[in-house]
CSV table of C-alpha atoms in Angstrom, one decimal:
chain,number,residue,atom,x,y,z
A,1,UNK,CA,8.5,-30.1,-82.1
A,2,UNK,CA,6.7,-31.4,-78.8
A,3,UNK,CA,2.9,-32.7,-78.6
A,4,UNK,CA,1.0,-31.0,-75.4
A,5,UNK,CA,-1.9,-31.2,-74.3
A,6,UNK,CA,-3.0,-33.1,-77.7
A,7,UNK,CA,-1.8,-30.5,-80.3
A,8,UNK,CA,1.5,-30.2,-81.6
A,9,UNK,CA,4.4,-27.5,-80.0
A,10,UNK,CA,7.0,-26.4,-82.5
A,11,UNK,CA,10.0,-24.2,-81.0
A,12,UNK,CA,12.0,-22.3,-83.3
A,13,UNK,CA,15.9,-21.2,-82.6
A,14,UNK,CA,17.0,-19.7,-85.7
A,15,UNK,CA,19.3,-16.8,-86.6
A,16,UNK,CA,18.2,-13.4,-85.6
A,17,UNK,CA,16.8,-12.0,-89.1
A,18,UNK,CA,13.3,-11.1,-89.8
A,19,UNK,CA,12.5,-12.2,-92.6
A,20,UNK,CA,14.8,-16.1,-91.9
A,21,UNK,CA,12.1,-16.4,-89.2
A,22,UNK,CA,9.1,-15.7,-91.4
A,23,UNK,CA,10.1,-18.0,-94.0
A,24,UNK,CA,10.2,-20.7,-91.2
A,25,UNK,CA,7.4,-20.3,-90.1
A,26,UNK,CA,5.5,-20.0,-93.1
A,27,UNK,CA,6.9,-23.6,-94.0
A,28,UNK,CA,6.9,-24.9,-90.3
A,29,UNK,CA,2.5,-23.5,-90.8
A,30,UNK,CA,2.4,-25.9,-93.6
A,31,UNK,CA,4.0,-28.8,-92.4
A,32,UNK,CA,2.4,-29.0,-88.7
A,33,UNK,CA,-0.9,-27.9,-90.2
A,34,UNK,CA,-4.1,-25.9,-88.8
A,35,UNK,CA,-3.5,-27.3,-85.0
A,36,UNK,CA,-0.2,-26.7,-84.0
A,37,UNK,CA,1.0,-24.4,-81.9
A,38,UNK,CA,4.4,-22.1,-83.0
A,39,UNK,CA,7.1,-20.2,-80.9
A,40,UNK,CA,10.0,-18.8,-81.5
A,41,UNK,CA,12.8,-18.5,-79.2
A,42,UNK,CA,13.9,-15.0,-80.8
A,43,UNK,CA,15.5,-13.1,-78.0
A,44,UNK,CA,14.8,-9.7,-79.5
A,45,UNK,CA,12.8,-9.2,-82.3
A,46,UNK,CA,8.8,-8.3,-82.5
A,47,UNK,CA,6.1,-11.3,-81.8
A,48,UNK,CA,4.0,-9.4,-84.3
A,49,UNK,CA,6.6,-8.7,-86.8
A,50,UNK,CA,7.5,-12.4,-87.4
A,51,UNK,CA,3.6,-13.2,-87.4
A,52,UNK,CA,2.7,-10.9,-90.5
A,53,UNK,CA,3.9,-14.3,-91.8
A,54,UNK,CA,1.6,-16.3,-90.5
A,55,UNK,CA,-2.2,-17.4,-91.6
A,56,UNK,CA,-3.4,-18.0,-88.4
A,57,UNK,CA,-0.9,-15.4,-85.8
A,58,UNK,CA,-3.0,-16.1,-83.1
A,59,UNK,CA,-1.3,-19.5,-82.5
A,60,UNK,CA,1.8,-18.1,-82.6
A,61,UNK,CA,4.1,-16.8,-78.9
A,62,UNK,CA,6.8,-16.1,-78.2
A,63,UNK,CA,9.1,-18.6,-75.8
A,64,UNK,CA,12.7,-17.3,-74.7
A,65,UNK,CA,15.0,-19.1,-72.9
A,66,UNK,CA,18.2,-17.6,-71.6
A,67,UNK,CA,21.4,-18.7,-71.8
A,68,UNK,CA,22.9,-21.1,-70.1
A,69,UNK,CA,19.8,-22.4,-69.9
A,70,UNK,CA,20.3,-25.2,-67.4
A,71,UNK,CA,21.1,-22.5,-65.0
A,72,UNK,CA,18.1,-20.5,-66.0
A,73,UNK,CA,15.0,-20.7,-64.1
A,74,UNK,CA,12.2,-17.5,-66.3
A,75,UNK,CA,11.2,-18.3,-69.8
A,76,UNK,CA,10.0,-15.6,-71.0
A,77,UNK,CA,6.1,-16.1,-72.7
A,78,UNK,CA,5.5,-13.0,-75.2
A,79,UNK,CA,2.6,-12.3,-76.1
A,80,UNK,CA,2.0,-10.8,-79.9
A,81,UNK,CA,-1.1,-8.7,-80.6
A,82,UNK,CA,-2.9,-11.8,-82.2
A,83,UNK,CA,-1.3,-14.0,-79.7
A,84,UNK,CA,-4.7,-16.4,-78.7
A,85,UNK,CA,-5.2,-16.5,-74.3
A,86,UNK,CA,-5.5,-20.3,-75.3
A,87,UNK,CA,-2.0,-20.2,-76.8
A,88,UNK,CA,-0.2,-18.6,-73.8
A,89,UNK,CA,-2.2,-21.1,-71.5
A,90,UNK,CA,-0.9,-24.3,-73.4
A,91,UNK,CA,2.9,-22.8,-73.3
A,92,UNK,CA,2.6,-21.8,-69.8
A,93,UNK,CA,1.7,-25.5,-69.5
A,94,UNK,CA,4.8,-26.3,-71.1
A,95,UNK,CA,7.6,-24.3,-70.0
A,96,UNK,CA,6.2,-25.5,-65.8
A,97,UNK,CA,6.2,-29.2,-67.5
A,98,UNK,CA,10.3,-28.3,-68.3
A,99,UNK,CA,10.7,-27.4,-64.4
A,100,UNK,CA,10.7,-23.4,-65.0
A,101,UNK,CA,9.1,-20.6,-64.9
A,102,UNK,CA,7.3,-18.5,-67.1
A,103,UNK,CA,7.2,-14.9,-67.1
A,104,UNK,CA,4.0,-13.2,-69.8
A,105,UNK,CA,5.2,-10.6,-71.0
A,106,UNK,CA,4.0,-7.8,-73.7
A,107,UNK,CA,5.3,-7.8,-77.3
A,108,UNK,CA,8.0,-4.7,-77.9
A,109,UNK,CA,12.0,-5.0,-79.2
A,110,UNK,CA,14.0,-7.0,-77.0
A,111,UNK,CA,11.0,-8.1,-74.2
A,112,UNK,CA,12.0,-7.3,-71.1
A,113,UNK,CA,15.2,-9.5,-70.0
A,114,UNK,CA,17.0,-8.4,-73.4
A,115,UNK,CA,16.4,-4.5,-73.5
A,116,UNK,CA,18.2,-4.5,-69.8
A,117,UNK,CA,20.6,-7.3,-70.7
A,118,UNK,CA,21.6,-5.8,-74.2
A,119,UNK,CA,22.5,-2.1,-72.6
A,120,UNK,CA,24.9,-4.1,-70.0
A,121,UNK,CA,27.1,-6.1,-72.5
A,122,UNK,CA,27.1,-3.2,-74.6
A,123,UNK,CA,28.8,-1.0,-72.0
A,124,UNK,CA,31.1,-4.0,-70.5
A,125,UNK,CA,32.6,-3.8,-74.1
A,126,UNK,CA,32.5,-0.2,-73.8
A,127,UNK,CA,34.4,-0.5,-71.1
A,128,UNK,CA,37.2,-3.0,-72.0
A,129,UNK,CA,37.6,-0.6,-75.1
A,130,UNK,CA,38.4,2.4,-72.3
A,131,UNK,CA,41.3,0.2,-70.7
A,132,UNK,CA,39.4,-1.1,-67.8
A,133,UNK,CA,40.8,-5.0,-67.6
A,134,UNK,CA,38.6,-7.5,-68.2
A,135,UNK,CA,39.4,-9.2,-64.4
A,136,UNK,CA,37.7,-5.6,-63.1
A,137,UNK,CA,34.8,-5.7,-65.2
A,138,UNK,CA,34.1,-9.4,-63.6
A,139,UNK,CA,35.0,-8.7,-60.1
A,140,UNK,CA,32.4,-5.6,-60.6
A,141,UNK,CA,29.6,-7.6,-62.4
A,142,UNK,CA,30.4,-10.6,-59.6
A,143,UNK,CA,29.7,-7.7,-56.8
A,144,UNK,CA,26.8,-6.3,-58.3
A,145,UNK,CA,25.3,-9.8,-58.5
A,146,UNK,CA,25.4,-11.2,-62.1
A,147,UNK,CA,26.6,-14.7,-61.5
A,148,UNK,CA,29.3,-14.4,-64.4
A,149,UNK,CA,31.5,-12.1,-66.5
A,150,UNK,CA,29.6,-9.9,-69.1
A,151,UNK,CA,32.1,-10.8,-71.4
A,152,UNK,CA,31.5,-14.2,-70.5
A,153,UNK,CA,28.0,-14.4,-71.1
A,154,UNK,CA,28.9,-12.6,-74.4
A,155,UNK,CA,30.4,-16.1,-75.4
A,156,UNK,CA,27.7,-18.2,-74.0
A,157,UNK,CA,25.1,-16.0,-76.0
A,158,UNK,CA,27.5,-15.9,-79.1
A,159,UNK,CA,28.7,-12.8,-81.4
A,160,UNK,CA,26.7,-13.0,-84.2
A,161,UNK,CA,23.6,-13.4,-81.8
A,162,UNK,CA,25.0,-10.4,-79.7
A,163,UNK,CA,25.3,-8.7,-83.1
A,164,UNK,CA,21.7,-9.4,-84.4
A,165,UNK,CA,20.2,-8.4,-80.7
A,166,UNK,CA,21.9,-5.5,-80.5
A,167,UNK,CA,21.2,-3.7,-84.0
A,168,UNK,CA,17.3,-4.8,-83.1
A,169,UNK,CA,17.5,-2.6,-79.8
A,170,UNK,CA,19.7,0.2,-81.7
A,171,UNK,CA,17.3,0.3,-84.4
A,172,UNK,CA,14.4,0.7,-82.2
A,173,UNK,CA,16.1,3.0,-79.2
A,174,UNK,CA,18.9,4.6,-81.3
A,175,UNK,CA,19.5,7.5,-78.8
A,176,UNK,CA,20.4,4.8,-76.0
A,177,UNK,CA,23.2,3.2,-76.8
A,178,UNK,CA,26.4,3.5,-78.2
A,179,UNK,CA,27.0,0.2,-79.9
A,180,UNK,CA,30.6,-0.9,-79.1
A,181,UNK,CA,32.7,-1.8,-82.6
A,182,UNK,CA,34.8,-4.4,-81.6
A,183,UNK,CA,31.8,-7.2,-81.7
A,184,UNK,CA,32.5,-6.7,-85.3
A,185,UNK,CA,35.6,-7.4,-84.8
A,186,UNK,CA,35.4,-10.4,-83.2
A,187,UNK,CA,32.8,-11.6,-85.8
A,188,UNK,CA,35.1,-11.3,-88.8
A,189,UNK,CA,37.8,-12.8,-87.3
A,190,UNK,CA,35.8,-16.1,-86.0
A,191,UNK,CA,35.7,-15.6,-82.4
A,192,UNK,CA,32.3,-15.9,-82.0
A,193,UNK,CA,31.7,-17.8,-78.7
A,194,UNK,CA,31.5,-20.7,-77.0
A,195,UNK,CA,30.3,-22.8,-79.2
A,196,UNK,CA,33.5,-22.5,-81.3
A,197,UNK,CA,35.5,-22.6,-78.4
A,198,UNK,CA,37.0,-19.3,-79.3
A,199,UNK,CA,35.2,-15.7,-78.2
A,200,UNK,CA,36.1,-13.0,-75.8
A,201,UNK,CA,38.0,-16.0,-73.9
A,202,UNK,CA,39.3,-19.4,-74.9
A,203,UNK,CA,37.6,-22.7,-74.4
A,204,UNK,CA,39.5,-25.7,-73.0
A,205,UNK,CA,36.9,-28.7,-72.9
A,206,UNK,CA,34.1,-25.9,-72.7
A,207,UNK,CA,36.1,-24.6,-70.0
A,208,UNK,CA,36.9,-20.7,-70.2
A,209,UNK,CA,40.6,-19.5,-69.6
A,210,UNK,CA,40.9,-17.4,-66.6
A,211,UNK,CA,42.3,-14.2,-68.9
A,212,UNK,CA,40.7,-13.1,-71.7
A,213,UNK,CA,41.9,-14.0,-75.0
A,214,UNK,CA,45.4,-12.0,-76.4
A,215,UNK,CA,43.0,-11.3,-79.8
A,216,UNK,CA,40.5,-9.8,-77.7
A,217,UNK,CA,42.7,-7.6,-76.0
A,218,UNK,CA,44.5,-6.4,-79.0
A,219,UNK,CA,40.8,-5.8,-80.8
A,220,UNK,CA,40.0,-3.8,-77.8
A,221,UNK,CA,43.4,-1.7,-78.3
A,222,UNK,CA,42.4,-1.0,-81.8
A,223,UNK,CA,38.9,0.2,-81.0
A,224,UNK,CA,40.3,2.6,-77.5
A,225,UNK,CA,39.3,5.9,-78.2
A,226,UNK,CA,40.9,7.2,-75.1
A,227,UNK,CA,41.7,5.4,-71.7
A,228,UNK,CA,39.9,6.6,-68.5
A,229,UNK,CA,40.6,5.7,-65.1
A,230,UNK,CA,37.3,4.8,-63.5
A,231,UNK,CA,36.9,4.3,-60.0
A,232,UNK,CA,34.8,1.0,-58.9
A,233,UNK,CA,31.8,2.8,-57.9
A,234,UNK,CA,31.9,4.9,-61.0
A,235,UNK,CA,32.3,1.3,-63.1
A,236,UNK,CA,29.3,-0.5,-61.1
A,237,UNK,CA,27.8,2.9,-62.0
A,238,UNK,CA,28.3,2.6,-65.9
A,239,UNK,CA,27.2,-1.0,-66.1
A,240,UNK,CA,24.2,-0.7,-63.7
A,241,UNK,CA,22.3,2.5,-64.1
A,242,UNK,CA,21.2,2.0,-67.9
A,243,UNK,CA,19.2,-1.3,-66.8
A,244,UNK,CA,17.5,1.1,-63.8
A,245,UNK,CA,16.6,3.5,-66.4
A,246,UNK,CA,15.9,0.6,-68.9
A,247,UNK,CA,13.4,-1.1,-66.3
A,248,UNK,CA,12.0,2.1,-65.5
A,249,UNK,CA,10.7,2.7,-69.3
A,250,UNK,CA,9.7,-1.2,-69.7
A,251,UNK,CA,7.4,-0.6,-66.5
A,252,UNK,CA,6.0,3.2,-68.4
A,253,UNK,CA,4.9,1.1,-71.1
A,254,UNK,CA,3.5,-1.7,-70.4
A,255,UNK,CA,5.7,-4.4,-71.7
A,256,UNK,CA,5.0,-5.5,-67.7
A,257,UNK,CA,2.9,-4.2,-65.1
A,258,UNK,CA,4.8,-4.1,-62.1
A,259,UNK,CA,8.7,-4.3,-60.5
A,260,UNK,CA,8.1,-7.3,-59.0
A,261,UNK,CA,8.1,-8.5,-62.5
A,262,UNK,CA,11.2,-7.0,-63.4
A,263,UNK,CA,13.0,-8.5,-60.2
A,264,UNK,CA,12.2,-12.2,-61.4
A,265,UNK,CA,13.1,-11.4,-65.0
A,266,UNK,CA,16.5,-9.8,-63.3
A,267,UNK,CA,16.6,-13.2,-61.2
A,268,UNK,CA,15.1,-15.8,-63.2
A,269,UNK,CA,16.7,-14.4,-66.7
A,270,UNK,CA,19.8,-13.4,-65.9
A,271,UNK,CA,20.8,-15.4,-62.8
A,272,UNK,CA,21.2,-11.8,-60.7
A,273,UNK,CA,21.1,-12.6,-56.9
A,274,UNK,CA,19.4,-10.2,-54.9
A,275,UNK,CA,21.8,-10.4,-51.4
A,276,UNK,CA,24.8,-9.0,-53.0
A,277,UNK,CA,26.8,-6.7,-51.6
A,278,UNK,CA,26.8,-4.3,-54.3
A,279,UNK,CA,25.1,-1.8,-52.5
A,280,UNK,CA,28.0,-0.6,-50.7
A,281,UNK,CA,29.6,0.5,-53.6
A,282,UNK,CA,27.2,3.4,-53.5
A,283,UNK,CA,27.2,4.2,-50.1
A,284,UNK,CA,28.2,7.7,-49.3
């Protein structure tokens, strides 16, 4: 909790689970009392869904950081359908107090920066289960402009995260995306990020091992359905043109109002640099 502007500021980063997050904030309502303001950092799930909770919803936003977040310029500012003007203003304030900045966006499954960033990983592990090496997957993500690995991000964000974020955008947009089964794998058997120092790669001192981890390989050898050989356009292909389409319906319905929007969530969110080369991978 943070006082601003003379009234109380109380950030939540819980566990991706409905009704968790209610229960919070039902406590966290009775504890700050009737002037505090209440966020939650949930990456995915609906503002308005976690206020039902609430007596008084229309102190109540939505402020995502993205991971890492010291890299990370956007927060993302989410505004429910109770969400107060008065309540956004006073979190603006805040997130440009932490030296960032903050991109309103409406209330719908996964905002903006998560509905692209959730099709992405999905289809990186997609891919690794389709025998494309984990150094290619990189080299294409590096050339489209992410600053990372998918797979690497995968650890910063962790698994069971990953997990909960993605069943929120499946349950909501079933018919686009295949969710990839070895993030189940890698659940069960620990490896669930960074944080443990064990994930998709190992962690030395918080520093990642240059190939991935010999039990991620072998869980992505028990989940191959068949091995394609995929060209490097077709691969910056795969992993880019379901966040183009994904952009392209978060723009038709209003979650923002223009690309420009998108761009800085693209930039700001997810570190993407706009010079890249990775347009000549599509040149004819």
């Amino acid at each position: 909790a943070h006082r601003t502007c003379q009234r109380t500021l109380v950030i939540e980063s819980i566990v991706e689970k409905l009704d968790i997050k209610q229960a919070f904030f039902r406590e966290a309502e009775q504890i700050f009392g009737d002037d505090a303001l209440l966020c939650t950092n949930t990456s995915t799930l609906p503002i308005s869904r976690i206020a039902e909770a609430l007596t008084h919803p229309e102190r109540f936003g939505g402020m995502h950081f993205f991971m890492p977040v010291v890299d990370r310029t956007a927060v993302e500012l989410i505004v429910g359908s109770e969400t107060r003007a008065a309540t956004t203003a006073a979190c603006r304030s805040h997130v440009e107090r932490l030296g960032k900045e903050p991109l309103v966006v409406g209330d719908c499954p996964g905002f903006v920066v998560n509905r692209l960033l959730s099709l992405y990983l999905n289809e990186a592990m997609l891919l690794l289960c389709r025998g494309v090496s984990a150094g290619r997957i990189e080299a294409t993500a590096l050339g489209y402009g992410m600053p990372i690995s998918p797979l690497e991000l995968i650890d910063w964000i962790g698994a069971p995260t990953m997990f909960d974020a993605g069943r929120v955008f499946w349950q909501a947009f079933p018919e686009r995306i295949d969710p990839a089964p070895m993030l189940v794998a890698m659940i069960k058997n620990k490896r669930l990020g960074r944080a443990v120092s064990k994930g998709m790669y190992d962690y030395q001192d918080g520093q990642r091992d240059l190939e991935l981890s010999p039990r991620t390989v072998e869980f992505s050898k028990r989940y191959c359905r068949q091995k394609i050989e995929f060209s490097d356009r077709q691969l910056m292909e795969i992993m880019t043109i379901p966040m183009w389409i994904e952009a392209a319906l978060v723009l038709r319905s209003g979650v923002v109002d223009t690309y420009e929007r998108i761009d800085f969530a693209m930039q700001g969110g997810l570190g993407f640099d706009s010079n890249a080369p990775w347009h000549s991978f599509f040149d004819s």
